Amino acid sequence: MTKYYSKKIMEHFMNPKNLGKLNNADGIGTTENLRCGDAMKIYIKVEKGKIKGIKFETLGCGHAIAISDMICELAKGKKIDEAKQIKFETVVKEAGEVPKPKLHCVSLAEVALQSAIKDYEEKRKS
Ligand code: FES
């Protein structure tokens, strides 16, 4: 493969562990980029304050799919407060290298995860 895709990105793209829908999710985060048209959805299941289940559905480029899976792996098993710290920089570091034109794919995943957490917290309040 080209240098455009880091080893880590290729691993997650070729073998995503968290692809699919999570039934009875406690929080759902949806986001899309209007320029490229890519869209992401992240589902979380929370038990005792920890993310016990997480899945994604992404309609998008290879980086978007790989990074969706990567951010799910990063968040899995984390306490909600810890998962809130998973930001753009965390994912870029984990990926090894993300080419400049693909940095917005990382932003999309960050927003999807943080929106899912926000959705969970809002549902808990009501
Ligand atoms: Fe837009 Fe990857 S090209 S999310």
Short mmCIF file of C-alpha atoms and ligand atoms in Angstrom, two decimals:
data_model
loop_
_atom_site.label_atom_id
_atom_site.label_comp_id
_atom_site.label_asym_id
_atom_site.label_seq_id
_atom_site.Cartn_x
_atom_site.Cartn_y
_atom_site.Cartn_z
CA MET A 1 0.00 0.00 0.00
CA THR A 2 0.99 3.59 -0.37
CA LYS A 3 2.72 5.63 2.29
CA TYR A 4 -0.49 7.61 2.49
CA TYR A 5 -1.87 5.00 4.86
CA SER A 6 0.03 4.31 8.08
CA LYS A 7 0.37 0.70 9.26
CA LYS A 8 -2.14 1.38 12.04
CA ILE A 9 -4.67 2.90 9.64
CA MET A 10 -4.38 -0.12 7.34
CA GLU A 11 -4.88 -2.55 10.23
CA HIS A 12 -8.08 -0.85 11.36
CA PHE A 13 -9.36 -0.42 7.82
CA MET A 14 -8.77 -4.03 6.81
CA ASN A 15 -10.00 -5.55 10.08
CA PRO A 16 -12.35 -3.25 11.97
CA LYS A 17 -13.42 -4.72 15.31
CA ASN A 18 -16.25 -2.35 16.11
CA LEU A 19 -18.17 -2.05 12.88
CA GLY A 20 -21.94 -2.19 13.10
CA LYS A 21 -24.91 -1.04 15.07
CA LEU A 22 -25.30 -1.35 18.83
CA ASN A 23 -28.84 -2.16 19.86
CA ASN A 24 -30.12 -0.44 23.01
CA ALA A 25 -27.31 2.09 22.96
CA ASP A 26 -27.19 4.54 25.86
CA GLY A 27 -25.74 7.28 23.69
CA ILE A 28 -25.54 7.91 19.95
CA GLY A 29 -23.36 10.50 18.26
CA THR A 30 -23.86 11.41 14.64
CA THR A 31 -21.82 13.73 12.50
CA GLU A 32 -21.02 14.47 8.89
CA ASN A 33 -18.73 16.58 6.82
CA LEU A 34 -20.68 18.54 4.26
CA ARG A 35 -17.68 19.00 1.95
CA CYS A 36 -16.71 15.37 1.46
CA GLY A 37 -20.12 13.93 2.32
CA ASP A 38 -18.74 11.40 4.80
CA ALA A 39 -20.90 10.55 7.78
CA MET A 40 -20.26 8.77 11.07
CA LYS A 41 -22.36 7.34 13.83
CA ILE A 42 -20.98 6.07 17.13
CA TYR A 43 -23.04 4.07 19.61
CA ILE A 44 -22.06 3.60 23.25
CA LYS A 45 -23.31 1.31 25.97
CA VAL A 46 -22.43 2.44 29.48
CA GLU A 47 -22.33 0.30 32.61
CA LYS A 48 -21.22 1.54 36.02
CA GLY A 49 -19.83 4.71 34.47
CA LYS A 50 -17.67 2.85 31.93
CA ILE A 51 -18.03 2.38 28.20
CA LYS A 52 -18.78 -1.33 28.02
CA GLY A 53 -19.88 -1.42 24.41
CA ILE A 54 -19.08 0.76 21.43
CA LYS A 55 -19.76 0.43 17.71
CA PHE A 56 -19.63 2.62 14.66
CA GLU A 57 -21.28 2.99 11.30
CA THR A 58 -19.32 5.10 8.85
CA LEU A 59 -20.12 5.99 5.31
CA GLY A 60 -16.86 7.39 4.13
CA CYS A 61 -13.26 7.16 3.07
CA GLY A 62 -10.70 4.59 4.22
CA HIS A 63 -9.28 6.91 6.84
CA ALA A 64 -12.75 7.70 8.18
CA ILE A 65 -13.52 3.99 8.58
CA ALA A 66 -10.13 3.17 10.14
CA ILE A 67 -10.24 6.13 12.49
CA SER A 68 -13.81 5.35 13.57
CA ASP A 69 -12.63 1.88 14.57
CA MET A 70 -9.54 3.28 16.25
CA ILE A 71 -11.46 5.78 18.36
CA CYS A 72 -13.83 2.98 19.43
CA GLU A 73 -10.84 0.95 20.60
CA LEU A 74 -9.48 3.95 22.48
CA ALA A 75 -12.79 4.54 24.26
CA LYS A 76 -13.68 0.92 25.01
CA GLY A 77 -13.59 0.15 28.74
CA LYS A 78 -12.83 3.75 29.68
CA LYS A 79 -14.69 5.71 32.34
CA ILE A 80 -16.86 8.43 30.85
CA ASP A 81 -14.54 11.14 32.17
CA GLU A 82 -11.54 9.41 30.62
CA ALA A 83 -13.34 8.99 27.30
CA LYS A 84 -14.04 12.72 27.29
CA GLN A 85 -10.28 13.26 27.10
CA ILE A 86 -10.03 11.38 23.79
CA LYS A 87 -9.51 14.26 21.42
CA PHE A 88 -8.16 14.97 17.97
CA GLU A 89 -4.52 14.84 19.14
CA THR A 90 -5.05 11.50 20.92
CA VAL A 91 -6.27 9.89 17.72
CA VAL A 92 -3.58 11.40 15.48
CA LYS A 93 -0.93 10.12 17.90
CA GLU A 94 -2.51 6.64 17.92
CA ALA A 95 -2.72 6.56 14.12
CA GLY A 96 0.99 7.21 13.79
CA GLU A 97 0.56 9.56 10.91
CA VAL A 98 -2.43 11.13 9.22
CA PRO A 99 -1.90 13.02 5.95
CA LYS A 100 -3.05 16.62 6.00
CA PRO A 101 -6.01 16.14 3.63
CA LYS A 102 -7.29 13.42 5.99
CA LEU A 103 -7.11 15.33 9.26
CA HIS A 104 -10.77 16.25 8.99
CA CYS A 105 -11.60 12.52 9.15
CA VAL A 106 -10.09 12.58 12.66
CA SER A 107 -12.20 15.59 13.62
CA LEU A 108 -15.29 13.76 12.45
CA ALA A 109 -14.52 10.80 14.75
CA GLU A 110 -13.79 13.07 17.69
CA VAL A 111 -17.12 14.84 17.24
CA ALA A 112 -19.01 11.56 16.83
CA LEU A 113 -17.56 10.09 20.04
CA GLN A 114 -18.00 13.25 22.08
CA SER A 115 -21.58 13.63 20.78
CA ALA A 116 -22.38 10.07 21.83
CA ILE A 117 -21.08 10.84 25.34
CA LYS A 118 -23.08 14.06 25.45
CA ASP A 119 -26.18 12.22 24.30
CA TYR A 120 -25.68 9.64 27.06
CA GLU A 121 -25.28 12.34 29.69
CA GLU A 122 -28.34 14.25 28.51
CA LYS A 123 -30.48 11.10 28.52
CA ARG A 124 -29.34 10.37 32.07
CA LYS A 125 -30.49 13.80 33.24
CA SER A 126 -33.98 13.40 31.84
FE1 FES B 1 -14.06 13.17 4.55
FE2 FES B 1 -12.48 11.15 5.13
S1 FES B 1 -12.58 12.26 3.24
S2 FES B 1 -14.05 11.97 6.35
#
